[in-house]
Each structure stands twice: as structure tokens, then as C-alpha cells.
PDB file of C-alpha atoms and ligand atoms in Angstrom:
ATOM      1  CA  UNK A 382    -137.192-139.022  79.920  1.00  0.00           C
ATOM      2  CA  UNK A 383    -136.758-142.051  81.490  1.00  0.00           C
ATOM      3  CA  UNK A 384    -138.867-141.292  84.413  1.00  0.00           C
ATOM      4  CA  UNK A 385    -141.326-139.364  82.358  1.00  0.00           C
ATOM      5  CA  UNK A 386    -144.530-141.700  82.504  1.00  0.00           C
ATOM      6  CA  UNK A 387    -146.857-139.068  80.920  1.00  0.00           C
ATOM      7  CA  UNK A 388    -145.219-138.687  77.519  1.00  0.00           C
ATOM      8  CA  UNK A 389    -146.504-141.189  74.816  1.00  0.00           C
ATOM      9  CA  UNK A 390    -143.081-140.895  72.794  1.00  0.00           C
ATOM     10  CA  UNK A 391    -139.809-139.614  73.015  1.00  0.00           C
ATOM     11  CA  UNK A 392    -141.044-137.254  70.056  1.00  0.00           C
ATOM     12  CA  UNK A 393    -142.900-135.249  72.529  1.00  0.00           C
ATOM     13  CA  UNK A 394    -140.411-135.746  75.316  1.00  0.00           C
ATOM     14  CA  UNK A 395    -139.489-132.974  77.630  1.00  0.00           C
ATOM     15  CA  UNK A 396    -136.609-132.620  80.272  1.00  0.00           C
ATOM     16  CA  UNK A 397    -136.735-130.000  82.885  1.00  0.00           C
ATOM     17  CA  UNK A 398    -138.417-127.659  80.476  1.00  0.00           C
ATOM     18  CA  UNK A 399    -136.292-128.582  77.436  1.00  0.00           C
ATOM     19  CA  UNK A 400    -138.509-129.449  74.606  1.00  0.00           C
ATOM     20  CA  UNK A 401    -136.607-132.414  73.125  1.00  0.00           C
ATOM     21  CA  UNK A 402    -139.027-133.127  70.115  1.00  0.00           C
ATOM     22  CA  UNK A 403    -138.451-129.756  68.699  1.00  0.00           C
ATOM     23  CA  UNK A 404    -135.074-129.564  69.473  1.00  0.00           C
ATOM     24  CA  UNK A 405    -134.547-132.817  67.660  1.00  0.00           C
ATOM     25  CA  UNK A 406    -136.762-131.705  64.731  1.00  0.00           C
ATOM     26  CA  UNK A 407    -134.926-128.335  64.216  1.00  0.00           C
ATOM     27  CA  UNK A 408    -131.497-130.110  64.332  1.00  0.00           C
ATOM     28  CA  UNK A 409    -132.403-132.574  62.033  1.00  0.00           C
ATOM     29  CA  UNK A 410    -133.828-130.340  59.508  1.00  0.00           C
ATOM     30  CA  UNK A 411    -130.512-128.101  59.528  1.00  0.00           C
ATOM     31  CA  UNK A 412    -128.180-131.046  59.686  1.00  0.00           C
ATOM     32  CA  UNK A 413    -129.721-132.990  57.016  1.00  0.00           C
ATOM     33  CA  UNK A 414    -129.892-130.024  54.578  1.00  0.00           C
ATOM     34  CA  UNK A 415    -126.270-129.441  55.069  1.00  0.00           C
ATOM     35  CA  UNK A 416    -125.118-132.893  54.858  1.00  0.00           C
ATOM     36  CA  UNK A 417    -127.333-133.644  51.728  1.00  0.00           C
ATOM     37  CA  UNK A 418    -125.356-130.710  49.748  1.00  0.00           C
ATOM     38  CA  UNK A 419    -122.435-132.010  51.151  1.00  0.00           C
ATOM     39  CA  UNK A 420    -122.993-135.718  49.751  1.00  0.00           C
ATOM     40  CA  UNK A 421    -124.459-134.451  46.598  1.00  0.00           C
ATOM     41  CA  UNK A 422    -122.046-131.902  45.500  1.00  0.00           C
ATOM     42  CA  UNK A 423    -118.919-132.753  47.497  1.00  0.00           C
ATOM     43  CA  UNK A 424    -118.776-136.494  47.574  1.00  0.00           C
ATOM     44  CA  UNK A 425    -120.816-137.067  44.588  1.00  0.00           C
ATOM     45  CA  UNK A 426    -118.442-136.329  42.011  1.00  0.00           C
ATOM     46  CA  UNK A 427    -116.129-139.049  43.463  1.00  0.00           C
ATOM     47  CA  UNK A 428    -118.519-141.934  43.749  1.00  0.00           C
ATOM     48  CA  UNK A 429    -118.018-144.872  41.380  1.00  0.00           C
ATOM     49  CA  UNK A 430    -117.740-145.452  38.536  1.00  0.00           C
ATOM     50  CA  UNK A 431    -116.908-141.793  37.613  1.00  0.00           C
ATOM     51  CA  UNK A 432    -118.042-140.216  34.474  1.00  0.00           C
ATOM     52  CA  UNK A 433    -115.827-141.460  31.612  1.00  0.00           C
ATOM     53  CA  UNK A 434    -118.771-142.626  29.525  1.00  0.00           C
ATOM     54  CA  UNK A 435    -122.552-141.403  29.536  1.00  0.00           C
ATOM     55  CA  UNK A 436    -123.509-144.739  31.192  1.00  0.00           C
ATOM     56  CA  UNK A 437    -120.806-144.404  33.988  1.00  0.00           C
ATOM     57  CA  UNK A 438    -122.232-140.778  34.563  1.00  0.00           C
ATOM     58  CA  UNK A 439    -125.788-141.808  34.865  1.00  0.00           C
ATOM     59  CA  UNK A 440    -124.893-144.638  37.065  1.00  0.00           C
ATOM     60  CA  UNK A 441    -123.011-142.190  39.377  1.00  0.00           C
ATOM     61  CA  UNK A 442    -125.963-139.825  39.288  1.00  0.00           C
ATOM     62  CA  UNK A 443    -128.351-142.683  40.352  1.00  0.00           C
ATOM     63  CA  UNK A 444    -125.849-143.521  43.285  1.00  0.00           C
ATOM     64  CA  UNK A 445    -125.619-139.649  44.166  1.00  0.00           C
ATOM     65  CA  UNK A 446    -129.416-139.613  44.240  1.00  0.00           C
ATOM     66  CA  UNK A 447    -130.023-142.459  46.535  1.00  0.00           C
ATOM     67  CA  UNK A 448    -127.021-141.436  48.709  1.00  0.00           C
ATOM     68  CA  UNK A 449    -128.805-137.949  49.099  1.00  0.00           C
ATOM     69  CA  UNK A 450    -132.012-139.605  50.007  1.00  0.00           C
ATOM     70  CA  UNK A 451    -130.364-142.055  52.391  1.00  0.00           C
ATOM     71  CA  UNK A 452    -128.530-138.855  54.227  1.00  0.00           C
ATOM     72  CA  UNK A 453    -131.551-137.730  56.240  1.00  0.00           C
ATOM     73  CA  UNK A 454    -132.087-141.048  57.637  1.00  0.00           C
ATOM     74  CA  UNK A 455    -128.563-141.644  58.575  1.00  0.00           C
ATOM     75  CA  UNK A 456    -128.403-138.087  59.989  1.00  0.00           C
ATOM     76  CA  UNK A 457    -131.706-138.672  61.955  1.00  0.00           C
ATOM     77  CA  UNK A 458    -130.526-142.185  63.376  1.00  0.00           C
ATOM     78  CA  UNK A 459    -127.035-140.611  64.453  1.00  0.00           C
ATOM     79  CA  UNK A 460    -128.853-137.708  65.869  1.00  0.00           C
ATOM     80  CA  UNK A 461    -131.283-139.436  67.901  1.00  0.00           C
ATOM     81  CA  UNK A 462    -128.517-141.693  69.248  1.00  0.00           C
ATOM     82  CA  UNK A 463    -126.385-139.052  70.409  1.00  0.00           C
ATOM     83  CA  UNK A 464    -129.262-137.359  71.924  1.00  0.00           C
ATOM     84  CA  UNK A 465    -130.418-140.311  73.768  1.00  0.00           C
ATOM     85  CA  UNK A 466    -127.055-140.983  75.015  1.00  0.00           C
ATOM     86  CA  UNK A 467    -126.601-137.408  76.234  1.00  0.00           C
ATOM     87  CA  UNK A 468    -129.605-136.247  77.822  1.00  0.00           C
ATOM     88  CA  UNK A 469    -131.684-139.242  78.389  1.00  0.00           C
ATOM     89  CA  UNK A 470    -129.430-141.553  80.127  1.00  0.00           C
ATOM     90  CA  UNK A 471    -130.536-143.132  83.623  1.00  0.00           C
ATOM     91  CA  UNK A 472    -129.799-141.033  86.454  1.00  0.00           C
ATOM     92  CA  UNK A 473    -127.299-142.586  89.037  1.00  0.00           C
ATOM     93  CA  UNK A 474    -129.713-144.683  91.683  1.00  0.00           C
ATOM     94  CA  UNK A 475    -132.692-144.429  89.461  1.00  0.00           C
ATOM     95  CA  UNK A 476    -133.901-148.113  89.197  1.00  0.00           C
ATOM     96  CA  UNK A 477    -137.270-147.426  87.601  1.00  0.00           C
ATOM     97  CA  UNK A 478    -138.333-148.107  84.471  1.00  0.00           C
ATOM     98  CA  UNK A 479    -139.518-146.179  81.566  1.00  0.00           C
ATOM     99  CA  UNK A 480    -143.464-146.327  80.859  1.00  0.00           C
ATOM    100  CA  UNK A 481    -144.647-148.941  78.274  1.00  0.00           C
ATOM    101  CA  UNK A 482    -145.637-147.264  75.036  1.00  0.00           C
ATOM    102  CA  UNK A 483    -148.636-148.877  73.077  1.00  0.00           C
ATOM    103  CA  UNK A 484    -149.165-147.795  69.533  1.00  0.00           C
ATOM    104  CA  UNK A 485    -149.034-144.529  67.980  1.00  0.00           C
ATOM    105  CA  UNK A 486    -151.521-143.855  64.939  1.00  0.00           C
ATOM    106  CA  UNK A 487    -149.791-140.840  64.157  1.00  0.00           C
ATOM    107  CA  UNK A 488    -146.174-142.023  63.977  1.00  0.00           C
ATOM    108  CA  UNK A 489    -147.609-145.357  62.108  1.00  0.00           C
ATOM    109  CA  UNK A 490    -149.590-143.635  59.613  1.00  0.00           C
ATOM    110  CA  UNK A 491    -146.508-141.077  58.789  1.00  0.00           C
ATOM    111  CA  UNK A 492    -143.885-143.861  58.781  1.00  0.00           C
ATOM    112  CA  UNK A 493    -145.747-146.069  56.337  1.00  0.00           C
ATOM    113  CA  UNK A 494    -146.909-143.298  54.229  1.00  0.00           C
ATOM    114  CA  UNK A 495    -143.283-141.751  53.833  1.00  0.00           C
ATOM    115  CA  UNK A 496    -141.523-145.068  53.246  1.00  0.00           C
ATOM    116  CA  UNK A 497    -144.153-146.158  50.784  1.00  0.00           C
ATOM    117  CA  UNK A 498    -143.594-142.851  48.732  1.00  0.00           C
ATOM    118  CA  UNK A 499    -139.806-143.329  49.164  1.00  0.00           C
ATOM    119  CA  UNK A 500    -139.887-147.208  47.919  1.00  0.00           C
ATOM    120  CA  UNK A 501    -142.462-146.368  44.951  1.00  0.00           C
ATOM    121  CA  UNK A 502    -140.751-143.029  44.029  1.00  0.00           C
ATOM    122  CA  UNK A 503    -137.325-144.889  43.436  1.00  0.00           C
ATOM    123  CA  UNK A 504    -139.057-147.612  41.532  1.00  0.00           C
ATOM    124  CA  UNK A 505    -140.276-145.160  39.034  1.00  0.00           C
ATOM    125  CA  UNK A 506    -136.859-143.292  39.094  1.00  0.00           C
ATOM    126  CA  UNK A 507    -134.944-146.564  38.659  1.00  0.00           C
ATOM    127  CA  UNK A 508    -137.234-147.844  35.732  1.00  0.00           C
ATOM    128  CA  UNK A 509    -136.714-144.569  34.125  1.00  0.00           C
ATOM    129  CA  UNK A 510    -133.084-144.449  34.614  1.00  0.00           C
ATOM    130  CA  UNK A 511    -132.675-148.062  33.273  1.00  0.00           C
ATOM    131  CA  UNK A 512    -134.484-147.151  30.162  1.00  0.00           C
ATOM    132  CA  UNK A 513    -133.287-143.446  29.518  1.00  0.00           C
ATOM    133  CA  UNK A 514    -129.343-144.360  28.798  1.00  0.00           C
ATOM    134  CA  UNK A 515    -130.174-147.260  26.425  1.00  0.00           C
ATOM    135  CA  UNK A 516    -130.102-150.086  28.987  1.00  0.00           C
ATOM    136  CA  UNK A 517    -127.915-148.336  31.417  1.00  0.00           C
ATOM    137  CA  UNK A 518    -124.569-149.803  30.443  1.00  0.00           C
ATOM    138  CA  UNK A 519    -126.023-153.570  31.065  1.00  0.00           C
ATOM    139  CA  UNK A 520    -126.017-156.324  28.249  1.00  0.00           C
ATOM    140  CA  UNK A 521    -129.656-156.336  26.917  1.00  0.00           C
ATOM    141  CA  UNK A 522    -129.230-159.787  25.115  1.00  0.00           C
ATOM    142  CA  UNK A 523    -129.187-160.144  21.130  1.00  0.00           C
ATOM    143  CA  UNK A 524    -132.388-157.933  20.424  1.00  0.00           C
ATOM    144  CA  UNK A 525    -132.118-154.585  22.538  1.00  0.00           C
ATOM    145  CA  UNK A 526    -135.236-152.872  23.326  1.00  0.00           C
ATOM    146  CA  UNK A 527    -133.371-149.571  23.923  1.00  0.00           C
ATOM    147  CA  UNK A 528    -130.814-148.297  21.746  1.00  0.00           C
ATOM    148  CA  UNK A 529    -128.670-144.850  21.834  1.00  0.00           C
ATOM    149  CA  UNK A 530    -131.130-142.092  20.370  1.00  0.00           C
ATOM    150  CA  UNK A 531    -130.102-140.908  16.869  1.00  0.00           C
ATOM    151  CA  UNK A 532    -128.281-144.233  15.844  1.00  0.00           C
ATOM    152  CA  UNK A 533    -128.478-146.953  13.436  1.00  0.00           C
ATOM    153  CA  UNK A 534    -127.146-150.367  13.426  1.00  0.00           C
ATOM    154  CA  UNK A 535    -126.094-150.593   9.717  1.00  0.00           C
ATOM    155  CA  UNK A 536    -125.117-153.806   8.313  1.00  0.00           C
ATOM    156  CA  UNK A 537    -122.512-151.809   6.192  1.00  0.00           C
ATOM    157  CA  UNK A 538    -118.800-152.942   6.496  1.00  0.00           C
ATOM    158  CA  UNK A 539    -117.128-149.429   7.311  1.00  0.00           C
ATOM    159  CA  UNK A 540    -117.488-146.815   9.977  1.00  0.00           C
ATOM    160  CA  UNK A 541    -116.332-143.414  10.013  1.00  0.00           C
ATOM    161  CA  UNK A 542    -116.321-140.538  12.913  1.00  0.00           C
ATOM    162  CA  UNK A 543    -119.608-138.406  13.221  1.00  0.00           C
ATOM    163  CA  UNK A 544    -121.933-140.959  11.370  1.00  0.00           C
ATOM    164  CA  UNK A 545    -125.257-142.004  12.709  1.00  0.00           C
ATOM    165  CA  UNK A 546    -124.153-145.660  12.074  1.00  0.00           C
ATOM    166  CA  UNK A 547    -123.093-146.896  15.334  1.00  0.00           C
ATOM    167  CA  UNK A 548    -119.377-148.300  15.940  1.00  0.00           C
ATOM    168  CA  UNK A 549    -119.489-151.879  16.818  1.00  0.00           C
ATOM    169  CA  UNK A 550    -116.954-153.749  18.689  1.00  0.00           C
ATOM    170  CA  UNK A 551    -117.337-157.579  19.584  1.00  0.00           C
ATOM    171  CA  UNK A 552    -115.978-158.716  23.057  1.00  0.00           C
ATOM    172  CA  UNK A 553    -114.940-162.246  23.284  1.00  0.00           C
ATOM    173  CA  UNK A 554    -114.110-163.870  26.487  1.00  0.00           C
ATOM    174  CA  UNK A 555    -112.030-166.932  26.507  1.00  0.00           C
ATOM    175  CA  UNK A 556    -110.070-168.806  29.608  1.00  0.00           C
ATOM    176  CA  UNK A 557    -108.448-166.463  30.175  1.00  0.00           C
ATOM    177  CA  UNK A 558    -108.142-163.307  28.158  1.00  0.00           C
ATOM    178  CA  UNK A 559    -110.350-160.632  26.312  1.00  0.00           C
ATOM    179  CA  UNK A 560    -110.102-160.182  22.504  1.00  0.00           C
ATOM    180  CA  UNK A 561    -111.944-157.843  20.487  1.00  0.00           C
ATOM    181  CA  UNK A 562    -113.320-158.024  16.768  1.00  0.00           C
ATOM    182  CA  UNK A 563    -113.891-154.704  14.900  1.00  0.00           C
ATOM    183  CA  UNK A 564    -116.556-155.942  12.101  1.00  0.00           C
ATOM    184  CA  UNK A 565    -116.259-152.671  10.537  1.00  0.00           C
ATOM    185  CA  UNK A 566    -112.692-152.502   9.886  1.00  0.00           C
ATOM    186  CA  UNK A 567    -112.076-155.849   8.007  1.00  0.00           C
ATOM    187  CA  UNK A 568    -113.033-158.132  11.283  1.00  0.00           C
ATOM    188  CA  UNK A 569    -109.518-157.933  12.827  1.00  0.00           C
ATOM    189  CA  UNK A 570    -109.167-159.364  16.455  1.00  0.00           C
ATOM    190  CA  UNK A 571    -106.996-157.657  18.900  1.00  0.00           C
ATOM    191  CA  UNK A 572    -106.329-157.737  22.389  1.00  0.00           C
ATOM    192  CA  UNK A 573    -106.217-154.049  22.466  1.00  0.00           C
ATOM    193  CA  UNK A 574    -109.639-152.418  23.210  1.00  0.00           C
ATOM    194  CA  UNK A 575    -109.437-148.807  21.478  1.00  0.00           C
ATOM    195  CA  UNK A 576    -112.522-146.269  21.499  1.00  0.00           C
ATOM    196  CA  UNK A 577    -113.161-142.941  19.791  1.00  0.00           C
ATOM    197  CA  UNK A 578    -114.271-140.295  22.130  1.00  0.00           C
ATOM    198  CA  UNK A 579    -118.022-138.992  22.000  1.00  0.00           C
ATOM    199  CA  UNK A 580    -118.924-141.778  19.603  1.00  0.00           C
ATOM    200  CA  UNK A 581    -121.546-144.292  20.523  1.00  0.00           C
ATOM    201  CA  UNK A 582    -120.409-147.729  20.666  1.00  0.00           C
ATOM    202  CA  UNK A 583    -122.173-151.379  20.573  1.00  0.00           C
ATOM    203  CA  UNK A 584    -120.615-154.011  22.366  1.00  0.00           C
ATOM    204  CA  UNK A 585    -121.284-157.449  21.008  1.00  0.00           C
ATOM    205  CA  UNK A 586    -120.475-159.548  24.023  1.00  0.00           C
ATOM    206  CA  UNK A 587    -119.839-163.171  23.563  1.00  0.00           C
ATOM    207  CA  UNK A 588    -117.538-166.143  24.612  1.00  0.00           C
ATOM    208  CA  UNK A 589    -115.563-169.109  23.156  1.00  0.00           C
ATOM    209  CA  UNK A 590    -115.730-171.248  25.978  1.00  0.00           C
ATOM    210  CA  UNK A 591    -117.342-170.851  29.598  1.00  0.00           C
ATOM    211  CA  UNK A 592    -119.448-168.054  31.152  1.00  0.00           C
ATOM    212  CA  UNK A 593    -117.645-164.770  31.477  1.00  0.00           C
ATOM    213  CA  UNK A 594    -118.395-161.243  32.505  1.00  0.00           C
ATOM    214  CA  UNK A 595    -117.257-158.157  30.517  1.00  0.00           C
ATOM    215  CA  UNK A 596    -116.935-155.470  33.018  1.00  0.00           C
ATOM    216  CA  UNK A 597    -115.478-152.139  31.656  1.00  0.00           C
ATOM    217  CA  UNK A 598    -115.306-150.508  35.110  1.00  0.00           C
ATOM    218  CA  UNK A 599    -114.899-146.933  34.295  1.00  0.00           C
ATOM    219  CA  UNK A 600    -117.296-147.068  31.240  1.00  0.00           C
ATOM    220  CA  UNK A 601    -119.889-148.318  33.412  1.00  0.00           C
ATOM    221  CA  UNK A 602    -120.651-151.361  31.211  1.00  0.00           C
ATOM    222  CA  UNK A 603    -120.910-154.773  32.394  1.00  0.00           C
ATOM    223  CA  UNK A 604    -122.408-157.624  30.187  1.00  0.00           C
ATOM    224  CA  UNK A 605    -122.410-161.339  30.623  1.00  0.00           C
ATOM    225  CA  UNK A 606    -120.145-163.095  28.051  1.00  0.00           C
ATOM    226  CA  UNK A 607    -121.795-166.366  27.314  1.00  0.00           C
ATOM    227  CA  UNK A 608    -120.859-169.057  24.338  1.00  0.00           C
ATOM    228  CA  UNK A 609    -123.342-169.026  21.620  1.00  0.00           C
ATOM    229  CA  UNK A 610    -125.103-166.057  22.834  1.00  0.00           C
ATOM    230  CA  UNK A 611    -124.650-162.396  21.696  1.00  0.00           C
ATOM    231  CA  UNK A 612    -125.186-160.050  24.451  1.00  0.00           C
ATOM    232  CA  UNK A 613    -125.585-156.357  23.289  1.00  0.00           C
ATOM    233  CA  UNK A 614    -124.627-153.365  25.547  1.00  0.00           C
ATOM    234  CA  UNK A 615    -124.288-149.467  24.486  1.00  0.00           C
ATOM    235  CA  UNK A 616    -122.179-146.671  25.795  1.00  0.00           C
ATOM    236  CA  UNK A 617    -120.678-143.477  24.634  1.00  0.00           C
ATOM    237  CA  UNK A 618    -117.228-142.645  26.161  1.00  0.00           C
ATOM    238  CA  UNK A 619    -117.059-138.873  27.020  1.00  0.00           C
ATOM    239  CA  UNK A 620    -113.253-138.476  28.191  1.00  0.00           C
ATOM    240  CA  UNK A 621    -110.242-139.814  26.823  1.00  0.00           C
ATOM    241  CA  UNK A 622    -107.900-141.903  28.963  1.00  0.00           C
ATOM    242  CA  UNK A 623    -107.445-145.487  30.053  1.00  0.00           C
ATOM    243  CA  UNK A 624    -110.175-147.967  31.764  1.00  0.00           C
ATOM    244  CA  UNK A 625    -109.869-151.362  32.871  1.00  0.00           C
ATOM    245  CA  UNK A 626    -111.558-154.397  31.786  1.00  0.00           C
ATOM    246  CA  UNK A 627    -111.957-157.192  33.983  1.00  0.00           C
ATOM    247  CA  UNK A 628    -113.848-160.491  33.999  1.00  0.00           C
ATOM    248  CA  UNK A 629    -116.688-160.604  36.719  1.00  0.00           C
ATOM    249  CA  UNK A 630    -117.668-164.201  36.750  1.00  0.00           C
ATOM    250  CA  UNK A 631    -115.606-166.802  38.048  1.00  0.00           C
ATOM    251  CA  UNK A 632    -114.459-168.614  35.106  1.00  0.00           C
ATOM    252  CA  UNK A 633    -111.626-171.035  36.252  1.00  0.00           C
ATOM    253  CA  UNK A 634    -108.079-170.751  37.864  1.00  0.00           C
ATOM    254  CA  UNK A 635    -106.884-167.830  35.950  1.00  0.00           C
ATOM    255  CA  UNK A 636    -110.264-165.808  36.571  1.00  0.00           C
ATOM    256  CA  UNK A 637    -108.525-162.874  38.643  1.00  0.00           C
ATOM    257  CA  UNK A 638    -105.834-162.622  35.945  1.00  0.00           C
ATOM    258  CA  UNK A 639    -108.538-162.161  33.277  1.00  0.00           C
ATOM    259  CA  UNK A 640    -108.053-158.481  32.811  1.00  0.00           C
ATOM    260  CA  UNK A 641    -106.616-155.682  30.570  1.00  0.00           C
ATOM    261  CA  UNK A 642    -106.733-151.988  29.637  1.00  0.00           C
ATOM    262  CA  UNK A 643    -108.836-150.179  27.261  1.00  0.00           C
ATOM    263  CA  UNK A 644    -108.276-146.576  26.219  1.00  0.00           C
ATOM    264  CA  UNK A 645    -110.415-143.912  24.850  1.00  0.00           C
ATOM    265  CA  UNK A 646    -108.919-141.640  22.345  1.00  0.00           C
ATOM    266  CA  UNK A 647    -109.899-138.920  19.931  1.00  0.00           C
ATOM    267  CA  UNK A 648    -111.763-139.765  16.532  1.00  0.00           C
ATOM    268  CA  UNK A 649    -108.581-139.287  14.444  1.00  0.00           C
ATOM    269  CA  UNK A 650    -106.135-141.443  16.794  1.00  0.00           C
ATOM    270  CA  UNK A 651    -108.684-144.017  16.516  1.00  0.00           C
ATOM    271  CA  UNK A 652    -109.066-144.069  12.889  1.00  0.00           C
ATOM    272  CA  UNK A 653    -105.247-144.076  12.653  1.00  0.00           C
ATOM    273  CA  UNK A 654    -104.791-147.088  15.140  1.00  0.00           C
ATOM    274  CA  UNK A 655    -107.908-148.819  13.660  1.00  0.00           C
ATOM    275  CA  UNK A 656    -106.429-148.788  10.128  1.00  0.00           C
ATOM    276  CA  UNK A 657    -102.926-149.772  11.194  1.00  0.00           C
ATOM    277  CA  UNK A 658    -104.006-152.643  13.015  1.00  0.00           C
ATOM    278  CA  UNK A 659    -106.130-153.656  10.304  1.00  0.00           C
ATOM    279  CA  UNK A 660    -103.145-153.796   7.564  1.00  0.00           C
ATOM    280  CA  UNK A 661    -100.786-155.359  10.547  1.00  0.00           C
ATOM    281  CA  UNK A 662    -103.224-158.112  11.030  1.00  0.00           C
ATOM    282  CA  UNK A 663    -104.225-158.641   7.540  1.00  0.00           C
ATOM    283  CA  UNK A 664    -102.423-162.032   7.423  1.00  0.00           C
ATOM    284  CA  UNK A 665    -103.640-163.556  10.668  1.00  0.00           C
ATOM    285  CA  UNK A 666    -107.364-162.133   9.840  1.00  0.00           C
ATOM    286  CA  UNK A 667    -107.579-164.079   6.741  1.00  0.00           C
ATOM    287  CA  UNK A 668    -107.020-167.230   8.985  1.00  0.00           C
ATOM    288  CA  UNK A 669    -109.927-166.392  11.517  1.00  0.00           C
ATOM    289  CA  UNK A 670    -113.448-167.711  11.114  1.00  0.00           C
ATOM    290  CA  UNK A 671    -115.519-165.273   9.373  1.00  0.00           C
ATOM    291  CA  UNK A 672    -117.032-162.493  11.759  1.00  0.00           C
ATOM    292  CA  UNK A 673    -120.022-164.056  13.562  1.00  0.00           C
ATOM    293  CA  UNK A 674    -122.145-162.808  16.465  1.00  0.00           C
ATOM    294  CA  UNK A 675    -121.672-165.894  18.120  1.00  0.00           C
ATOM    295  CA  UNK A 676    -119.231-168.835  18.568  1.00  0.00           C
ATOM    296  CA  UNK A 677    -120.304-172.423  19.221  1.00  0.00           C
ATOM    297  CA  UNK A 678    -117.466-173.925  21.833  1.00  0.00           C
ATOM    298  CA  UNK A 679    -118.329-177.359  20.648  1.00  0.00           C
ATOM    299  CA  UNK A 680    -117.136-176.896  17.160  1.00  0.00           C
ATOM    300  CA  UNK A 681    -113.401-176.510  17.549  1.00  0.00           C
ATOM    301  CA  UNK A 682    -112.584-178.418  14.287  1.00  0.00           C
ATOM    302  CA  UNK A 683    -111.393-175.004  12.976  1.00  0.00           C
ATOM    303  CA  UNK A 684    -108.603-174.907  15.542  1.00  0.00           C
ATOM    304  CA  UNK A 685    -106.275-177.810  13.989  1.00  0.00           C
ATOM    305  CA  UNK A 686    -107.126-176.294  10.161  1.00  0.00           C
ATOM    306  CA  UNK A 687    -105.973-172.563  11.499  1.00  0.00           C
ATOM    307  CA  UNK A 688    -102.788-173.849  12.880  1.00  0.00           C
ATOM    308  CA  UNK A 689    -102.027-176.115  10.057  1.00  0.00           C
ATOM    309  CA  UNK A 690    -102.212-173.374   7.621  1.00  0.00           C
ATOM    310  CA  UNK A 691     -99.903-171.209  10.128  1.00  0.00           C
ATOM    311  CA  UNK A 692     -97.175-174.201   9.754  1.00  0.00           C
ATOM    312  CA  UNK A 693     -97.495-175.142  13.340  1.00  0.00           C
ATOM    313  CA  UNK A 694     -96.368-178.711  13.869  1.00  0.00           C
ATOM    314  CA  UNK A 695     -98.803-181.925  14.701  1.00  0.00           C
ATOM    315  CA  UNK A 696    -101.886-183.126  13.050  1.00  0.00           C
ATOM    316  CA  UNK A 697    -104.098-180.869  15.063  1.00  0.00           C
ATOM    317  CA  UNK A 698    -101.725-178.045  14.901  1.00  0.00           C
ATOM    318  CA  UNK A 699    -100.414-179.029  18.458  1.00  0.00           C
ATOM    319  CA  UNK A 700    -103.895-178.884  20.026  1.00  0.00           C
ATOM    320  CA  UNK A 701    -105.939-181.846  21.204  1.00  0.00           C
ATOM    321  CA  UNK A 702    -108.812-181.933  18.852  1.00  0.00           C
ATOM    322  CA  UNK A 703    -111.630-184.303  19.820  1.00  0.00           C
ATOM    323  CA  UNK A 704    -113.042-184.227  16.312  1.00  0.00           C
ATOM    324  CA  UNK A 705    -109.563-185.820  14.806  1.00  0.00           C
ATOM    325  CA  UNK A 706    -109.773-189.538  14.761  1.00  0.00           C
ATOM    326  CA  UNK A 707    -106.032-189.840  14.731  1.00  0.00           C
ATOM    327  CA  UNK A 708    -105.802-188.357  18.251  1.00  0.00           C
ATOM    328  CA  UNK A 709    -106.355-190.287  21.196  1.00  0.00           C
TER     329      UNK A 709
HETATM  330 CU1  LIG B1642    -113.632-164.948  32.761  1.00  0.00          CU
END
């Protein structure tokens, strides 16, 4: 190839009668077909974040599609590289340069057309995928445009399995722990995140202090947790089992330790847990501020009052309270 000055581009190269362009095209099509099937069907089910919820499964599908589209490109590059190293290497003693190439309208037009079609097609695909699963598992702010089909967010204070009324769970980030309030079960607050399987969930994500990010990895949910902001994210768990919750926003010295585990359980196990926890925590729930969608981090005057009611020592219940004139 290197000495073949009559050839305008490697695609049409011949070497001793071997038709490199044809060989490369045929091999590329066959290898791409095989590798695309392997990527989508064999590797695909192992790609993150798995399929524990509908949003996770939808994200996994997106990554499978993108991986499959990228496969022919990678196969083409590696095949061309291997072919060039094997057949087009310089012969011993050959000091000549290859012929310079100036433009190739057919290759340029093909390149621009194919890459434009891929990019624009993926923009349409990405936009649809963002909308169809009700925000794709990301936080949508206080007034979501997209909601899970067939659900209603009622203002009533109870929830039971199988109803259209969506289960609400408030996620509260704080240095350095996650707590969860269940407003439809009396508003108790716990460090345990339990969810019923196959029931749509509405997370209301907020923070008590600094900026955190609620990342329920296996559920494919990630939403910023900001003080004074209610950030809504939806998902529907579709398999029982544990999942990990991490903070995904550097929030101070113990940020790395800010994680715990949630669990997806059956409807009946969830109802039993929720009712038991409601009863167990009833005395503490009475002392909590009333359920609200946001918490104002500058208003911590309640801290001292709650601790005094709990019988803890000190004028501020042992906590420094800048609103208390008796504290330094
Ligand atoms: Cu954090």
C-alpha cells in the first residue's frame, strides 16, 4: 500500500491483487454484527445500574443502545489498525513516502451524513428517554413536568398498596446521614429506607444544612438535596432486595461515610414495617417539626426546644443555639 501511488485512499487499496477495501468492508460488517449481538444481549444485562427499578432498567437500556451503536465504530478502528499493521507495513529497505492525499468528496459527504444522523438521532432518542420514564430517575424540582402514568399525588394522609395514590418518601440529607420521613404514615422519621415492590414512589429530596445529593444507585435515582428546596424524583422498584444510598455531592469531612442501605420488600412486609415503625416512633414523632416539604437551615431555634422536651441538659439542650442570648 505504501508504494501504491495510484490509489486515492486506503479504501480502494490493493496489494498484490488482494482487494483490501473489499476485505475490510466484509470483515467489518461480519465482526460488527457478531459484536453488536454480544454487547447488547451478553454484556448488556450486566451494565450499570442494573434493573432493580423501572428507572434503573431504562438507564441500562439507554447504555445498551449507546454501547451497541459504538460497537461498529470500535470494531472498524481496531480492524483497520490490525490490517494496517499486518499488511501495510513498510517493506525492509523501502525509504519512499506514500502518495499525499488531497480530499475525497465521497468519503467526506458520507462521514458528515452518517455522523450527523447518529448525533441527531441520539438527541431525539435521549429526549424521549428522559421524558418517558417520568424524568428518568433524576430530580425534577418542586413542580415536576412528568409523572408516572396513572398516579395521583393526593393530599390525603394515608397510603395503601395498589391504589393510584403515589407513595411519598421524604429524603433529608444532613451532615452526615440520610433520614427518611413517611408523611402518609404519621410523618415518622427514620434512618431506614423501606420501599414496597411494584409501587410507584415519589421522593421529596431536601437537606437540613448544606448541599447533598441523594443517589440510590441500584434504583437509578439521583437527585440534589438542597436546603430550602423540595426536589421531586420518581421511580418504581421492580425487584425486592437491598440497594445502596450514597451522598454524591462533596458535603464536608465525613461525606465519604454518608451512605446507608435501603430495601425493597413485598407490599405486606412494607405495611407491617411502616405501621410498626409508626407506633414505635410515635413519642419522638410528636417532638419533630410538622412535616414540611422544605427545611430552613437558618431557623434552628427548634433544636433547643426539642432537646429540652426530651430532658436533655443545658439551656439549648446541649446544642449551641445562636438564637439564644444566654449562649456565647
Ligand atoms: Cu452529603
